[in-house]
Amino acid sequence: MPNDVSRRGFLTKGAIAGAATAAGATLAAPAIAQEMPSIRWRLTSGFPNNLDTIYGGAVVMSEALSKITNGKFQIQVFQAGEIVPGAQAIDAVKENTVELAHTCGYYFTGKDPTFAIGSTIPFGLNGRQQNAWLYHGGGNQSYNEFLSNYGVVGIPGGATGAQMGGWFRKEIKSVGDLKGIKMRIAGVAGEVMSRLGVVPQQLPGGDIYPALERGTIDAAEWIGPYDDEKLGFHQIAKNYYYPAYWEGGLTIHFFINQGQYSALPDSYKAALDTACKAANVNMQALYDVKNTAAIRSLVGKGVQLRPLPRDVMDAAYKASFELYAEYAQKHPAWAKIYPGWKKFRDESFEWFRVAEYSYDSYMYAAQAAGK
């Protein structure tokens, strides 16, 4: 009996001690959370807020990050031009005017064409391949090695899928019809189109419609049916071409001040990365839904859908890879990243041809046959 009492007493004391330990651990968790710093950052977008899907990628990220960190890490989103113009976003981040930007790398090819390879380049990767290369093919790691020269860190944070080839006042029947056309088209694509006779103009999204309306430009590309309809391009130019060979799978990045990013606790870095991934997946899904409805709407308004002529595509393909060879001679960062990117691209398309392309081809044929 005494032994039993002793045993029970020992178990009781042990249970109490265990409960106390568990309670201590439970109580400690909020205390640890309370010790995490409160951080407030500002983000400059490369887009106006009326383009709700592409601008909204930053909002999706900001809201997710706040919820993940219980409001400890908050980012205020400003549309292009509120703090700095979109074209100055990278400089603003580098100088710590803002902590981060949400924009397209190819807007900054004037500094170095290598900025474009992390976002999209002509005859590059489709949307799924782009994510594969950036996340698991070493792409974003290589891109960040390049970006470190500018004092920024890049995290993928938005995708559009393959884009449309743009709006033209007149029908394009061959590559010769492009000569002298003033077209809003950005980055590396603008250089390629210039070799086909186009006069490229780099304009932010909000300035495209007035330029078309005034006749300052003859053609323009932006993203796809949903945004293009919202911007009203169909009211001026009725010829809507596809595909945008220059944007088979655009990735928008969050460009973050390197010093600010390095100073974040590891848990905040993980939270930020998770929130950026959420924005990336969400944007692509939204565009796929919205573009499906918008393309029908545009056709109903009299828009003429037209494929880019084969000789335009062939001439652009040739010009693109000639240009890439020139970049490799002139830009060391490009020469370092491009060979790995090209190898990934070629091998990835070999795989896609086996399953994805054959499946999609059958589905298109079945649908056309009314099955």
PDB file of C-alpha atoms in Angstrom, residues 91-211:
ATOM      1  CA  ASP A  91      16.117  52.509 -59.008  1.00  0.00           C
ATOM      2  CA  ALA A  92      13.633  53.359 -56.265  1.00  0.00           C
ATOM      3  CA  VAL A  93      14.107  49.934 -54.694  1.00  0.00           C
ATOM      4  CA  LYS A  94      17.890  50.065 -54.979  1.00  0.00           C
ATOM      5  CA  GLU A  95      17.953  53.496 -53.328  1.00  0.00           C
ATOM      6  CA  ASN A  96      15.494  52.316 -50.633  1.00  0.00           C
ATOM      7  CA  THR A  97      12.936  54.964 -51.576  1.00  0.00           C
ATOM      8  CA  VAL A  98      10.583  51.991 -51.365  1.00  0.00           C
ATOM      9  CA  GLU A  99      11.368  48.556 -50.028  1.00  0.00           C
ATOM     10  CA  LEU A 100      10.035  46.671 -53.042  1.00  0.00           C
ATOM     11  CA  ALA A 101       8.391  46.895 -56.449  1.00  0.00           C
ATOM     12  CA  HIS A 102       6.019  44.645 -58.380  1.00  0.00           C
ATOM     13  CA  THR A 103       6.774  44.884 -62.078  1.00  0.00           C
ATOM     14  CA  CYS A 104       8.186  43.214 -65.196  1.00  0.00           C
ATOM     15  CA  GLY A 105      11.921  42.721 -65.498  1.00  0.00           C
ATOM     16  CA  TYR A 106      11.902  43.444 -69.233  1.00  0.00           C
ATOM     17  CA  TYR A 107      10.942  47.062 -68.559  1.00  0.00           C
ATOM     18  CA  PHE A 108      14.584  47.608 -67.572  1.00  0.00           C
ATOM     19  CA  THR A 109      16.389  46.133 -70.568  1.00  0.00           C
ATOM     20  CA  GLY A 110      17.823  49.587 -71.217  1.00  0.00           C
ATOM     21  CA  LYS A 111      20.106  48.874 -68.266  1.00  0.00           C
ATOM     22  CA  ASP A 112      20.887  45.319 -69.386  1.00  0.00           C
ATOM     23  CA  PRO A 113      18.861  42.887 -71.562  1.00  0.00           C
ATOM     24  CA  THR A 114      19.440  40.232 -68.898  1.00  0.00           C
ATOM     25  CA  PHE A 115      16.622  41.850 -66.919  1.00  0.00           C
ATOM     26  CA  ALA A 116      14.242  40.333 -69.467  1.00  0.00           C
ATOM     27  CA  ILE A 117      15.314  36.709 -69.207  1.00  0.00           C
ATOM     28  CA  GLY A 118      13.759  36.335 -65.744  1.00  0.00           C
ATOM     29  CA  SER A 119      10.409  37.632 -67.005  1.00  0.00           C
ATOM     30  CA  THR A 120      10.030  36.542 -70.639  1.00  0.00           C
ATOM     31  CA  ILE A 121      11.850  36.821 -73.946  1.00  0.00           C
ATOM     32  CA  PRO A 122      10.705  36.129 -77.523  1.00  0.00           C
ATOM     33  CA  PHE A 123      10.148  32.443 -78.325  1.00  0.00           C
ATOM     34  CA  GLY A 124      10.857  31.556 -74.734  1.00  0.00           C
ATOM     35  CA  LEU A 125       9.132  29.418 -72.152  1.00  0.00           C
ATOM     36  CA  ASN A 126       5.404  28.977 -71.710  1.00  0.00           C
ATOM     37  CA  GLY A 127       3.823  29.674 -68.322  1.00  0.00           C
ATOM     38  CA  ARG A 128       4.359  26.249 -66.799  1.00  0.00           C
ATOM     39  CA  GLN A 129       7.892  25.964 -68.133  1.00  0.00           C
ATOM     40  CA  GLN A 130       8.667  29.411 -66.785  1.00  0.00           C
ATOM     41  CA  ASN A 131       7.646  28.401 -63.266  1.00  0.00           C
ATOM     42  CA  ALA A 132       9.590  25.155 -63.585  1.00  0.00           C
ATOM     43  CA  TRP A 133      12.750  26.955 -64.653  1.00  0.00           C
ATOM     44  CA  LEU A 134      12.489  29.704 -62.042  1.00  0.00           C
ATOM     45  CA  TYR A 135      11.527  27.532 -59.069  1.00  0.00           C
ATOM     46  CA  HIS A 136      13.333  24.256 -59.747  1.00  0.00           C
ATOM     47  CA  GLY A 137      15.569  24.694 -62.776  1.00  0.00           C
ATOM     48  CA  GLY A 138      17.992  27.157 -61.209  1.00  0.00           C
ATOM     49  CA  GLY A 139      16.489  30.090 -63.073  1.00  0.00           C
ATOM     50  CA  ASN A 140      15.592  32.405 -60.225  1.00  0.00           C
ATOM     51  CA  GLN A 141      18.866  31.663 -58.459  1.00  0.00           C
ATOM     52  CA  SER A 142      20.771  32.725 -61.578  1.00  0.00           C
ATOM     53  CA  TYR A 143      18.504  35.735 -61.987  1.00  0.00           C
ATOM     54  CA  ASN A 144      19.182  36.828 -58.419  1.00  0.00           C
ATOM     55  CA  GLU A 145      22.921  36.549 -58.937  1.00  0.00           C
ATOM     56  CA  PHE A 146      22.476  39.048 -61.740  1.00  0.00           C
ATOM     57  CA  LEU A 147      20.075  41.260 -59.757  1.00  0.00           C
ATOM     58  CA  SER A 148      22.546  41.505 -56.872  1.00  0.00           C
ATOM     59  CA  ASN A 149      24.527  43.928 -59.056  1.00  0.00           C
ATOM     60  CA  TYR A 150      21.574  46.289 -58.702  1.00  0.00           C
ATOM     61  CA  GLY A 151      21.042  45.785 -54.984  1.00  0.00           C
ATOM     62  CA  VAL A 152      17.760  43.897 -55.338  1.00  0.00           C
ATOM     63  CA  VAL A 153      16.351  40.402 -54.790  1.00  0.00           C
ATOM     64  CA  GLY A 154      13.684  39.018 -57.123  1.00  0.00           C
ATOM     65  CA  ILE A 155      10.841  36.659 -56.203  1.00  0.00           C
ATOM     66  CA  PRO A 156       8.295  35.491 -58.837  1.00  0.00           C
ATOM     67  CA  GLY A 157       4.906  36.996 -58.094  1.00  0.00           C
ATOM     68  CA  GLY A 158       2.551  36.899 -61.051  1.00  0.00           C
ATOM     69  CA  ALA A 159       1.944  35.187 -64.379  1.00  0.00           C
ATOM     70  CA  THR A 160      -0.188  35.960 -67.418  1.00  0.00           C
ATOM     71  CA  GLY A 161       0.226  32.900 -69.620  1.00  0.00           C
ATOM     72  CA  ALA A 162       0.697  33.356 -73.359  1.00  0.00           C
ATOM     73  CA  GLN A 163      -0.341  36.840 -74.405  1.00  0.00           C
ATOM     74  CA  MET A 164      -1.996  38.248 -77.516  1.00  0.00           C
ATOM     75  CA  GLY A 165       0.020  39.718 -80.372  1.00  0.00           C
ATOM     76  CA  GLY A 166      -1.641  43.096 -80.265  1.00  0.00           C
ATOM     77  CA  TRP A 167      -3.986  45.523 -81.969  1.00  0.00           C
ATOM     78  CA  PHE A 168      -3.345  46.893 -85.457  1.00  0.00           C
ATOM     79  CA  ARG A 169      -5.241  49.561 -87.342  1.00  0.00           C
ATOM     80  CA  LYS A 170      -4.627  47.772 -90.626  1.00  0.00           C
ATOM     81  CA  GLU A 171      -4.469  44.104 -91.523  1.00  0.00           C
ATOM     82  CA  ILE A 172      -1.006  42.515 -91.559  1.00  0.00           C
ATOM     83  CA  LYS A 173      -0.765  40.012 -94.417  1.00  0.00           C
ATOM     84  CA  SER A 174       3.015  39.577 -94.549  1.00  0.00           C
ATOM     85  CA  VAL A 175       6.195  40.743 -92.867  1.00  0.00           C
ATOM     86  CA  GLY A 176       6.447  43.556 -95.405  1.00  0.00           C
ATOM     87  CA  ASP A 177       3.286  45.144 -93.975  1.00  0.00           C
ATOM     88  CA  LEU A 178       5.115  45.817 -90.701  1.00  0.00           C
ATOM     89  CA  LYS A 179       7.518  48.319 -92.245  1.00  0.00           C
ATOM     90  CA  GLY A 180       7.140  51.761 -90.714  1.00  0.00           C
ATOM     91  CA  ILE A 181       4.408  50.786 -88.235  1.00  0.00           C
ATOM     92  CA  LYS A 182       4.766  52.643 -84.928  1.00  0.00           C
ATOM     93  CA  MET A 183       3.926  50.068 -82.267  1.00  0.00           C
ATOM     94  CA  ARG A 184       3.813  50.112 -78.499  1.00  0.00           C
ATOM     95  CA  ILE A 185       6.003  47.142 -77.599  1.00  0.00           C
ATOM     96  CA  ALA A 186       8.527  46.880 -74.799  1.00  0.00           C
ATOM     97  CA  GLY A 187      11.983  45.476 -74.142  1.00  0.00           C
ATOM     98  CA  VAL A 188      13.688  42.776 -76.177  1.00  0.00           C
ATOM     99  CA  ALA A 189      10.525  42.286 -78.256  1.00  0.00           C
ATOM    100  CA  GLY A 190      10.769  45.891 -79.395  1.00  0.00           C
ATOM    101  CA  GLU A 191      14.314  45.270 -80.630  1.00  0.00           C
ATOM    102  CA  VAL A 192      13.195  42.162 -82.530  1.00  0.00           C
ATOM    103  CA  MET A 193      10.254  43.981 -84.109  1.00  0.00           C
ATOM    104  CA  SER A 194      12.536  46.848 -85.121  1.00  0.00           C
ATOM    105  CA  ARG A 195      14.489  44.339 -87.207  1.00  0.00           C
ATOM    106  CA  LEU A 196      11.243  43.510 -88.993  1.00  0.00           C
ATOM    107  CA  GLY A 197      10.649  47.175 -89.849  1.00  0.00           C
ATOM    108  CA  VAL A 198       8.518  48.239 -86.861  1.00  0.00           C
ATOM    109  CA  VAL A 199       9.239  51.479 -84.995  1.00  0.00           C
ATOM    110  CA  PRO A 200       8.910  50.383 -81.333  1.00  0.00           C
ATOM    111  CA  GLN A 201       7.512  52.698 -78.668  1.00  0.00           C
ATOM    112  CA  GLN A 202       7.704  51.880 -74.954  1.00  0.00           C
ATOM    113  CA  LEU A 203       4.636  53.284 -73.176  1.00  0.00           C
ATOM    114  CA  PRO A 204       3.065  52.400 -69.824  1.00  0.00           C
ATOM    115  CA  GLY A 205      -0.355  50.750 -69.932  1.00  0.00           C
ATOM    116  CA  GLY A 206      -2.300  53.887 -69.078  1.00  0.00           C
ATOM    117  CA  ASP A 207      -0.770  55.855 -71.975  1.00  0.00           C
ATOM    118  CA  ILE A 208      -1.512  53.367 -74.751  1.00  0.00           C
ATOM    119  CA  TYR A 209      -5.135  54.256 -75.513  1.00  0.00           C
ATOM    120  CA  PRO A 210      -4.514  58.030 -75.872  1.00  0.00           C
ATOM    121  CA  ALA A 211      -1.557  57.323 -78.152  1.00  0.00           C
TER     122      ALA A 211
END
